[in-house]
Tab-separated table of C-alpha atoms in Angstrom:
chain	number	residue	atom	x	y	z
V	1	MET	CA	101.755	36.858	173.388
V	2	THR	CA	98.422	35.074	173.800
V	3	GLN	CA	97.195	31.523	174.176
V	4	GLY	CA	93.841	29.843	173.656
V	5	SER	CA	91.136	29.572	176.262
V	6	GLY	CA	90.440	25.862	176.856
V	7	ARG	CA	90.951	24.748	180.451
V	8	GLN	CA	89.472	22.851	183.355
V	9	VAL	CA	88.183	24.949	186.244
V	10	GLY	CA	89.843	24.103	189.558
V	11	GLY	CA	88.374	23.626	193.013
V	12	ARG	CA	89.696	22.493	196.386
V	13	ALA	CA	92.726	20.287	196.851
V	14	ALA	CA	94.287	18.792	199.968
V	15	ALA	CA	97.391	16.580	199.552
V	16	THR	CA	98.358	17.272	195.938
V	17	VAL	CA	99.746	20.689	196.924
V	18	GLN	CA	101.998	21.356	199.886
V	19	ILE	CA	102.874	24.943	200.764
V	20	GLU	CA	105.151	25.936	203.617
V	21	VAL	CA	103.927	29.180	205.150
V	22	PRO	CA	106.165	31.299	207.423
V	23	ALA	CA	105.623	30.567	211.107
V	24	ALA	CA	104.534	34.145	211.804
V	25	VAL	CA	101.787	33.872	209.177
V	26	ARG	CA	100.586	30.513	210.511
V	27	GLU	CA	100.389	32.043	213.974
V	28	LEU	CA	98.156	34.874	212.722
V	29	VAL	CA	95.867	32.379	210.982
V	30	ALA	CA	95.733	30.199	214.095
V	31	LYS	CA	94.721	33.099	216.343
V	32	LEU	CA	91.886	34.094	214.026
V	33	GLU	CA	90.732	30.493	213.681
V	34	GLU	CA	90.826	30.044	217.471
V	35	ALA	CA	88.415	32.971	217.653
V	36	SER	CA	86.127	31.089	215.187
V	37	PHE	CA	86.962	33.274	212.172
V	38	GLU	CA	87.713	31.328	208.981
V	39	THR	CA	91.014	32.638	207.607
V	40	TRP	CA	93.078	31.839	204.500
V	41	THR	CA	96.428	32.986	203.125
V	42	VAL	CA	96.196	34.717	199.744
V	43	GLY	CA	98.340	36.877	197.484
V	44	GLY	CA	101.602	36.472	195.659
V	45	GLY	CA	103.010	34.143	198.296
V	46	VAL	CA	100.339	31.539	197.523
V	47	ARG	CA	100.677	31.997	193.765
V	48	ASP	CA	104.459	31.667	193.762
V	49	ALA	CA	104.435	28.676	196.122
V	50	VAL	CA	101.850	26.829	194.000
V	51	TRP	CA	103.996	27.581	190.965
V	52	GLY	CA	107.153	26.407	192.692
V	53	LYS	CA	108.910	29.715	191.989
V	54	ARG	CA	109.069	31.437	195.348
V	55	ARG	CA	110.548	34.909	195.274
V	56	ALA	CA	111.908	37.219	197.946
V	57	PRO	CA	110.412	39.065	199.630
V	58	GLU	CA	107.390	36.778	199.811
V	59	ASP	CA	104.000	38.468	199.726
V	60	TRP	CA	101.644	36.816	202.226
V	61	ASP	CA	98.229	38.375	202.861
V	62	LEU	CA	95.319	37.024	204.888
V	63	ALA	CA	91.625	36.906	203.957
V	64	THR	CA	89.246	36.329	206.852
V	65	ARG	CA	85.608	36.311	207.892
V	66	ALA	CA	86.514	38.627	210.793
V	67	THR	CA	85.614	42.297	210.388
V	68	PRO	CA	88.264	44.990	210.930
V	69	GLY	CA	86.923	45.657	214.415
V	70	GLU	CA	87.099	41.977	215.277
V	71	VAL	CA	90.666	41.774	213.953
V	72	ARG	CA	91.681	44.698	216.167
V	73	GLY	CA	90.090	42.945	219.121
V	74	ILE	CA	92.269	39.858	218.610
V	75	PHE	CA	95.649	41.493	217.934
V	76	ARG	CA	97.339	44.185	220.001
V	77	ARG	CA	99.663	45.588	217.335
V	78	THR	CA	97.569	46.777	214.385
V	79	VAL	CA	97.652	49.578	211.811
V	80	PRO	CA	94.577	50.887	209.894
V	81	LEU	CA	95.680	50.376	206.274
V	82	GLY	CA	92.253	50.717	204.675
V	83	GLU	CA	89.628	49.915	207.236
V	84	ARG	CA	86.833	51.298	205.078
V	85	HIS	CA	87.705	48.606	202.537
V	86	GLY	CA	88.193	45.927	205.184
V	87	THR	CA	91.982	45.932	205.565
V	88	ILE	CA	93.929	46.062	208.821
V	89	GLY	CA	97.699	45.744	209.136
V	90	VAL	CA	98.793	43.277	211.811
V	91	PHE	CA	102.361	42.848	213.029
V	92	GLY	CA	103.475	39.228	213.146
V	93	ALA	CA	105.930	37.610	215.536
V	94	ASP	CA	108.652	38.376	212.971
V	95	SER	CA	107.826	42.129	213.257
V	96	ARG	CA	106.628	42.222	209.651
V	97	LEU	CA	103.356	43.951	208.846
V	98	TYR	CA	100.766	41.675	207.219
V	99	GLU	CA	97.535	42.771	205.548
V	100	VAL	CA	94.448	41.104	206.999
V	101	THR	CA	91.339	41.781	204.909
V	102	THR	CA	87.746	40.787	205.515
V	103	PHE	CA	86.148	38.600	202.810
V	104	ARG	CA	84.654	41.035	200.270
V	105	ARG	CA	82.325	41.225	197.319
V	106	ASP	CA	81.836	44.112	194.915
V	107	ILE	CA	78.651	46.164	195.097
V	108	SER	CA	79.475	48.616	192.311
V	109	THR	CA	82.487	49.822	190.342
V	110	ASP	CA	83.365	52.917	188.320
V	111	GLY	CA	86.544	51.800	186.584
V	112	ARG	CA	88.742	53.180	189.361
V	113	ARG	CA	87.651	51.839	192.722
V	114	ALA	CA	85.022	49.330	193.766
V	115	VAL	CA	82.377	49.838	196.418
V	116	VAL	CA	82.600	46.654	198.473
V	117	ALA	CA	80.575	44.821	201.079
V	118	PHE	CA	81.813	42.167	203.443
V	119	ALA	CA	81.219	38.604	202.251
V	120	SER	CA	80.790	35.344	204.117
V	121	SER	CA	83.092	32.977	202.214
V	122	ILE	CA	86.507	32.738	200.619
V	123	ASP	CA	84.860	31.715	197.333
V	124	GLU	CA	83.013	35.046	197.113
V	125	ASP	CA	86.247	36.862	197.870
V	126	LEU	CA	88.239	35.042	195.195
V	127	ALA	CA	85.516	35.628	192.598
V	128	ARG	CA	86.200	39.394	192.654
V	129	ARG	CA	89.928	39.098	191.994
V	130	ASP	CA	91.632	40.072	188.764
V	131	PHE	CA	93.419	37.004	187.377
V	132	THR	CA	93.076	33.292	188.041
V	133	VAL	CA	96.684	32.988	189.204
V	134	ASN	CA	95.879	35.500	191.949
V	135	ALA	CA	92.545	33.883	192.850
V	136	MET	CA	93.843	31.003	194.951
V	137	ALA	CA	93.908	30.598	198.732
V	138	TRP	CA	95.842	28.243	201.001
V	139	HIS	CA	94.869	27.183	204.506
V	140	PRO	CA	98.089	26.421	206.413
V	141	LEU	CA	96.284	24.569	209.218
V	142	ARG	CA	93.963	22.415	207.101
V	143	ARG	CA	96.636	22.052	204.391
V	144	ALA	CA	93.984	22.818	201.763
V	145	LEU	CA	94.067	24.836	198.544
V	146	VAL	CA	91.037	26.713	197.215
V	147	ASP	CA	91.328	27.239	193.454
V	148	PRO	CA	87.828	27.790	192.016
V	149	HIS	CA	88.992	29.436	188.776
V	150	GLY	CA	91.819	27.155	187.655
V	151	GLY	CA	94.765	29.336	188.601
V	152	ARG	CA	97.001	26.366	189.311
V	153	GLU	CA	96.431	24.902	185.863
V	154	ASP	CA	96.938	28.288	184.227
V	155	LEU	CA	100.276	28.634	186.014
V	156	ALA	CA	101.287	25.173	184.829
V	157	ARG	CA	100.438	26.191	181.263
V	158	GLY	CA	102.187	29.544	181.665
V	159	ILE	CA	99.188	31.738	180.893
V	160	LEU	CA	97.536	34.764	182.468
V	161	ARG	CA	93.737	34.725	182.363
V	162	ALA	CA	91.132	37.057	183.808
V	163	VAL	CA	88.711	35.661	186.378
V	164	GLY	CA	85.347	35.138	184.681
V	165	ASP	CA	84.321	37.770	182.116
V	166	ALA	CA	87.537	39.520	181.037
V	167	ARG	CA	85.757	42.618	179.731
V	168	LEU	CA	83.938	43.023	183.020
V	169	ARG	CA	87.147	42.599	185.038
V	170	PHE	CA	88.913	45.410	183.164
V	171	THR	CA	85.841	47.643	183.207
V	172	GLU	CA	85.581	47.259	186.992
V	173	ASP	CA	89.073	48.668	187.498
V	174	ARG	CA	91.123	49.971	184.581
V	175	LEU	CA	94.293	49.589	186.621
V	176	ARG	CA	93.975	45.856	185.979
V	177	VAL	CA	95.176	46.588	182.441
V	178	LEU	CA	98.529	47.755	183.798
V	179	ARG	CA	98.632	45.073	186.487
V	180	GLY	CA	97.986	42.385	183.889
V	181	LEU	CA	100.822	43.587	181.680
V	182	ARG	CA	103.126	43.767	184.691
V	183	PHE	CA	102.217	40.273	185.879
V	184	ALA	CA	102.662	38.821	182.399
V	185	GLY	CA	106.037	40.511	182.075
V	186	SER	CA	107.431	39.839	185.532
V	187	LEU	CA	106.135	36.259	185.759
V	188	GLY	CA	106.893	35.380	182.138
V	189	LEU	CA	103.283	34.410	181.382
V	190	GLU	CA	101.457	34.486	178.052
V	191	ILE	CA	98.208	36.449	178.094
V	192	GLU	CA	95.234	34.267	177.128
V	193	ALA	CA	93.543	35.371	173.877
V	194	GLU	CA	90.197	36.591	175.262
V	195	THR	CA	91.940	38.337	178.138
V	196	TRP	CA	94.323	40.071	175.725
V	197	ALA	CA	91.495	41.255	173.476
V	198	ALA	CA	89.582	42.674	176.444
V	199	LEU	CA	92.741	44.282	177.823
V	200	VAL	CA	93.564	46.067	174.561
V	201	GLU	CA	89.968	47.244	174.291
V	202	ALA	CA	90.151	48.668	177.824
V	203	VAL	CA	93.274	50.750	177.107
V	204	ALA	CA	91.087	53.546	175.739
V	205	GLY	CA	89.650	54.060	179.221
V	206	LEU	CA	92.951	54.393	181.090
V	207	GLY	CA	92.536	58.158	181.211
V	208	ILE	CA	90.219	57.891	184.218
V	209	LEU	CA	92.995	56.485	186.414
V	210	SER	CA	94.673	58.828	188.858
V	211	ALA	CA	98.217	59.874	188.013
V	212	GLU	CA	99.400	58.431	191.326
V	213	ARG	CA	98.155	54.919	190.513
V	214	VAL	CA	99.714	55.050	187.031
V	215	ARG	CA	103.006	56.257	188.501
V	216	GLU	CA	103.110	53.427	191.032
V	217	GLU	CA	102.491	50.797	188.345
V	218	ILE	CA	105.198	52.231	186.092
V	219	LEU	CA	107.671	52.195	188.978
V	220	LYS	CA	106.776	48.584	189.792
V	221	VAL	CA	107.520	47.608	186.189
V	222	LEU	CA	110.810	49.514	186.201
V	223	GLY	CA	111.787	47.920	189.509
V	224	GLY	CA	111.535	44.374	188.158
V	225	PRO	CA	114.495	42.225	187.083
V	226	ARG	CA	113.545	42.352	183.371
V	227	PRO	CA	111.311	45.363	182.694
V	228	SER	CA	111.617	44.946	178.917
V	229	ARG	CA	108.986	42.194	178.893
V	230	ALA	CA	106.273	44.322	180.490
V	231	LEU	CA	107.373	47.434	178.574
V	232	GLY	CA	107.141	45.496	175.322
V	233	LEU	CA	103.567	44.558	176.243
V	234	TYR	CA	102.873	48.222	177.073
V	235	LEU	CA	103.906	49.033	173.508
V	236	SER	CA	101.911	46.217	171.906
V	237	ALA	CA	98.750	47.080	173.836
V	238	GLY	CA	98.956	50.815	173.052
V	239	VAL	CA	99.544	51.835	176.673
V	240	VAL	CA	102.643	53.963	175.974
V	241	GLU	CA	100.804	55.946	173.307
V	242	LYS	CA	97.855	56.454	175.655
V	243	LEU	CA	99.630	57.311	178.905
V	244	LEU	CA	102.998	58.678	177.728
V	245	PRO	CA	102.311	60.582	174.490
V	246	GLU	CA	105.447	62.654	175.114
V	247	LEU	CA	107.528	59.663	174.014
V	248	GLU	CA	106.898	60.414	170.374
V	249	GLY	CA	110.313	59.012	169.492
V	250	GLY	CA	109.096	55.614	170.591
V	251	ILE	CA	110.732	52.965	172.738
V	252	GLY	CA	112.715	50.652	170.503
V	253	ASP	CA	114.823	47.579	171.115
V	254	ALA	CA	117.831	49.619	172.277
V	255	ALA	CA	115.716	51.272	174.976
V	256	LEU	CA	114.396	47.916	176.190
V	257	VAL	CA	117.855	46.332	176.252
V	258	THR	CA	119.175	49.371	178.130
V	259	ALA	CA	116.425	49.028	180.738
V	260	ASP	CA	117.272	45.357	181.310
V	261	ALA	CA	121.016	46.013	181.452
V	262	LEU	CA	120.643	48.702	184.119
V	263	LYS	CA	121.064	46.734	187.349
V	264	GLY	CA	121.751	47.486	190.989
V	265	ARG	CA	119.720	48.857	193.874
V	266	GLU	CA	116.664	51.004	193.202
V	267	PRO	CA	116.967	51.040	189.399
V	268	GLU	CA	113.542	52.598	188.761
V	269	LEU	CA	114.460	56.263	188.249
V	270	PRO	CA	117.672	55.707	186.239
V	271	ARG	CA	115.722	53.304	184.009
V	272	LEU	CA	112.982	55.892	183.591
V	273	ALA	CA	115.581	58.496	182.628
V	274	ALA	CA	117.048	56.125	180.023
V	275	LEU	CA	113.599	55.517	178.528
V	276	LEU	CA	112.934	59.259	178.360
V	277	LEU	CA	116.263	59.805	176.611
V	278	HIS	CA	115.297	57.209	174.011
V	279	GLY	CA	111.685	58.296	173.627
V	280	MET	CA	112.097	62.085	173.779
V	281	GLY	CA	115.359	62.355	171.865
V	282	PRO	CA	119.018	62.361	172.962
V	283	ALA	CA	118.779	65.941	174.283
V	284	PRO	CA	115.166	66.525	175.350
V	285	ASP	CA	113.945	69.869	176.645
V	286	PRO	CA	114.360	69.708	180.454
V	287	ASP	CA	111.098	71.594	180.900
V	288	ARG	CA	109.223	68.944	178.897
V	289	VAL	CA	110.805	66.164	180.931
V	290	ALA	CA	109.900	67.900	184.188
V	291	ALA	CA	106.345	68.540	182.969
V	292	LEU	CA	105.849	64.843	182.157
V	293	LEU	CA	107.117	63.768	185.575
V	294	GLU	CA	105.037	66.374	187.383
V	295	ARG	CA	101.949	65.240	185.477
V	296	LEU	CA	102.540	61.745	186.859
V	297	ARG	CA	102.887	63.195	190.375
V	298	PHE	CA	106.547	62.429	190.904
V	299	SER	CA	107.993	64.256	193.897
V	300	ASN	CA	110.199	67.314	193.440
V	301	ALA	CA	113.233	65.279	194.509
V	302	GLU	CA	112.412	62.551	191.980
V	303	VAL	CA	111.935	65.134	189.216
V	304	ARG	CA	115.317	66.694	189.986
V	305	ARG	CA	117.013	63.299	190.046
V	306	VAL	CA	115.583	62.123	186.724
V	307	CYS	CA	116.250	65.471	185.042
V	308	ALA	CA	119.869	65.385	186.237
V	309	VAL	CA	120.342	61.986	184.596
V	310	VAL	CA	118.599	63.122	181.419
V	311	GLU	CA	120.941	66.107	181.205
V	312	SER	CA	123.905	63.693	181.419
V	313	GLY	CA	122.658	61.894	178.304
V	314	LEU	CA	123.105	58.309	177.176
V	315	ALA	CA	126.891	58.575	176.932
V	316	PRO	CA	129.643	60.588	178.623
V	317	PRO	CA	130.295	64.042	177.196
V	318	THR	CA	133.352	64.339	174.989
V	319	GLY	CA	136.608	65.489	176.512
V	320	LEU	CA	136.418	63.609	179.799
V	321	ARG	CA	139.931	62.269	179.319
V	322	ASP	CA	141.158	65.784	180.132
V	323	ASP	CA	141.511	65.949	183.923
V	324	LEU	CA	140.319	69.538	184.337
V	325	LEU	CA	137.327	69.202	182.013
V	326	ARG	CA	136.321	65.910	183.619
V	327	ARG	CA	136.491	67.306	187.132
V	328	ARG	CA	134.563	70.413	186.149
V	329	TRP	CA	131.852	68.171	184.747
V	330	MET	CA	131.858	66.007	187.877
V	331	ALA	CA	131.467	69.055	190.101
V	332	ALA	CA	128.548	70.344	188.047
V	333	ALA	CA	126.864	66.934	188.163
V	334	ALA	CA	127.368	66.645	191.913
V	335	ARG	CA	125.747	70.058	192.403
V	336	SER	CA	122.679	69.069	190.392
V	337	SER	CA	121.832	65.921	192.381
V	338	PRO	CA	123.522	63.804	195.083
V	339	THR	CA	123.020	60.703	192.933
V	340	ALA	CA	123.757	62.289	189.554
V	341	LEU	CA	127.183	60.716	189.097
V	342	SER	CA	126.204	57.177	190.074
V	343	ASP	CA	122.963	57.378	188.081
V	344	ALA	CA	124.836	58.613	185.012
V	345	PHE	CA	127.342	55.741	185.339
V	346	ARG	CA	124.536	53.199	185.379
V	347	VAL	CA	122.762	54.656	182.360
V	348	TRP	CA	125.979	54.960	180.358
V	349	ARG	CA	127.042	51.396	181.130
V	350	ALA	CA	123.645	49.954	180.310
V	351	HIS	CA	123.285	51.902	177.078
V	352	SER	CA	126.785	51.004	175.925
V	353	GLN	CA	125.936	47.328	176.422
V	354	ALA	CA	122.864	47.811	174.235
V	355	VAL	CA	124.846	49.281	171.332
V	356	ALA	CA	128.277	48.806	169.753
V	357	ALA	CA	131.189	47.215	171.605
V	358	GLU	CA	133.485	50.087	170.576
V	359	GLY	CA	131.213	52.579	172.288
V	360	HIS	CA	131.173	50.334	175.334
V	361	ARG	CA	134.981	50.550	175.651
V	362	GLU	CA	134.965	54.341	175.409
V	363	VAL	CA	132.254	54.600	178.020
V	364	GLN	CA	134.145	52.272	180.344
V	365	GLN	CA	137.270	54.399	179.991
V	366	ALA	CA	135.368	57.562	180.894
V	367	ILE	CA	133.645	55.885	183.829
V	368	ALA	CA	136.933	54.436	185.066
V	369	ALA	CA	138.542	57.894	185.027
V	370	ILE	CA	135.671	59.369	187.035
V	371	GLU	CA	135.747	56.492	189.511
V	372	ARG	CA	139.501	56.964	189.972
V	373	ASP	CA	138.895	60.607	190.846
V	374	LEU	CA	136.194	59.670	193.337
V	375	ASP	CA	138.334	56.950	194.925
V	376	ALA	CA	141.222	59.409	195.233
V	377	GLY	CA	138.975	61.787	197.169
V	378	ILE	CA	139.524	64.699	194.804
V	379	PRO	CA	137.283	67.508	196.101
V	380	MET	CA	134.310	68.463	193.966
V	381	ARG	CA	133.192	71.394	196.134
V	382	THR	CA	135.045	74.244	197.813
V	383	GLU	CA	133.771	72.913	201.148
V	384	GLU	CA	135.946	69.838	200.578
V	385	LEU	CA	139.196	71.802	200.302
V	386	GLU	CA	141.713	71.549	203.140
V	387	ILE	CA	141.143	75.225	203.964
V	388	SER	CA	137.897	77.146	204.354
V	389	GLY	CA	136.669	80.667	203.820
V	390	THR	CA	137.104	81.255	207.551
V	391	VAL	CA	140.843	80.678	207.186
V	392	LEU	CA	141.052	83.208	204.357
V	393	LEU	CA	139.070	85.748	206.370
V	394	ALA	CA	141.613	85.389	209.158
V	395	ARG	CA	144.351	86.183	206.627
V	396	GLY	CA	142.781	89.473	205.581
V	397	TRP	CA	140.246	88.537	202.910
V	398	ARG	CA	136.906	90.307	203.133
V	399	PRO	CA	133.498	88.608	202.932
V	400	GLY	CA	131.928	88.835	199.488
V	401	PRO	CA	132.151	87.596	195.913
V	402	ALA	CA	135.937	87.843	195.786
V	403	LEU	CA	136.259	85.355	198.641
V	404	GLY	CA	134.055	82.842	196.831
V	405	ALA	CA	135.992	83.403	193.611
V	406	ALA	CA	139.264	82.756	195.434
V	407	LEU	CA	138.029	79.449	196.808
V	408	ALA	CA	136.785	78.477	193.335
V	409	ALA	CA	140.198	79.294	191.872
V	410	LEU	CA	141.885	77.148	194.512
V	411	LEU	CA	139.517	74.296	193.701
V	412	GLU	CA	140.399	74.500	190.001
V	413	SER	CA	144.083	74.400	190.893
V	414	VAL	CA	143.474	71.219	192.875
V	415	TRP	CA	141.602	69.739	189.908
V	416	ILE	CA	144.706	70.335	187.787
V	417	ASP	CA	147.044	68.949	190.473
V	418	PRO	CA	145.290	67.056	193.305
V	419	SER	CA	148.516	67.020	195.361
V	420	LEU	CA	147.934	70.732	196.043
V	421	ASN	CA	144.993	69.981	198.331
V	422	THR	CA	147.006	70.543	201.499
V	423	ARG	CA	146.686	73.391	203.974
V	424	SER	CA	150.173	74.722	203.318
V	425	ALA	CA	149.932	74.597	199.524
V	426	LEU	CA	146.486	76.184	199.465
V	427	LEU	CA	147.543	78.978	201.837
V	428	GLU	CA	150.578	79.702	199.698
V	429	MET	CA	148.404	79.935	196.576
V	430	ALA	CA	145.781	82.043	198.354
V	431	ASP	CA	148.413	84.512	199.547
V	432	GLY	CA	149.437	85.003	195.939
V	433	LEU	CA	145.923	85.777	194.712
V	434	ASP	CA	144.745	89.324	194.045
V	435	PRO	CA	141.104	89.801	195.167
V	436	ASP	CA	140.251	92.131	192.284
V	437	GLY	CA	141.985	89.954	189.738
V	438	VAL	CA	140.430	86.681	190.870
V	439	LEU	CA	136.984	88.268	190.915
V	440	ALA	CA	137.449	89.650	187.399
V	441	ALA	CA	138.642	86.263	186.178
V	442	SER	CA	135.639	84.574	187.784
V	443	THR	CA	133.234	87.045	186.182
V	444	GLY	CA	134.854	86.497	182.807
V	445	LYS	CA	134.392	82.708	183.099
V	446	ARG	CA	130.698	83.088	183.856
V	447	ARG	CA	130.278	85.200	180.767
């Protein structure tokens, strides 16, 4: 988890490192330099290029001597992203939005946000950054690297180290605790010993962070290719206990393997649901789950989506081999959330891969049956039937509960025999229904 602290501090290099910067970024730098404003590329794009492990999408930011007003005067297409803190968004020739930030130095900090002043050099700007691997700058016109804190060497050794005094860095902004764990996990770096000690010490102060900032960091971890590495560090550092005390059941190896196995687009919320199912028990109180998510400022839609997955559990409910029971369950899931079925599939698959092979086969059988129903276009809602309530009204049915009960009865008949979902078959069945009888049957089911 940690490595020792001996290293040689870096400096400026011109020839030993060659970084190819996107043409649109070079053009932005050139325009600022033509206006006599020193400008460097910074951020994850520089770090990953120095490391030789470029990732998509690349993260290229600019640090410049120009003030926000001067940046706006040079570029026509700009967006105020944080002008008070020196940041302007500038659209490049590739139509991407790039952050252009004035060189800064910290005046004061309170553990959440720093009060900054504009600085005159890239060295001052890099000195206020969190970790050495993020405190490098590349000049695409001069072909020069600025590395005053040894970030290049730390990358070569595979370690994450705070810039300067580690305790001070984490005291300045407690979010750096979470960022450090995320960087170490996502980049596969070992946390240097003094940095780790200071990080663990700073965990006690995480309570001052806003829920929104914590939420965003958690989602960034869960959106990575292998979240288990950062989550394991969360556990080791005491972050889960501090920020997510509701997970009294803990996050064990099965939870971490499940998180890694859950792939596909936008995996964050299904992964979060899987972790909650492991940490809060296999059938957690929905109100407790919702309260946790609301405390972290998740949106109402996100709360509903996660709760729908949690209600589906870590494995399919029993009885899904029965066509009628399976389709009833599918309809209920579809009503709870538009993504409930696909999210449940992903959690079930991932969890089954984390446990016994026998369970994996059973899960795959249940998922395959559901997918066959979806591919066949079997209706899950009365609105998807080949006749509507309007048709029944034209045939003498009256508006009211009996009409809804009749449509529900027709839907159940289609679940039993999907070939009945034709206009003629449905009309024939509807003509044979008794309004009072179907309503009584519907009321009895609800009871």
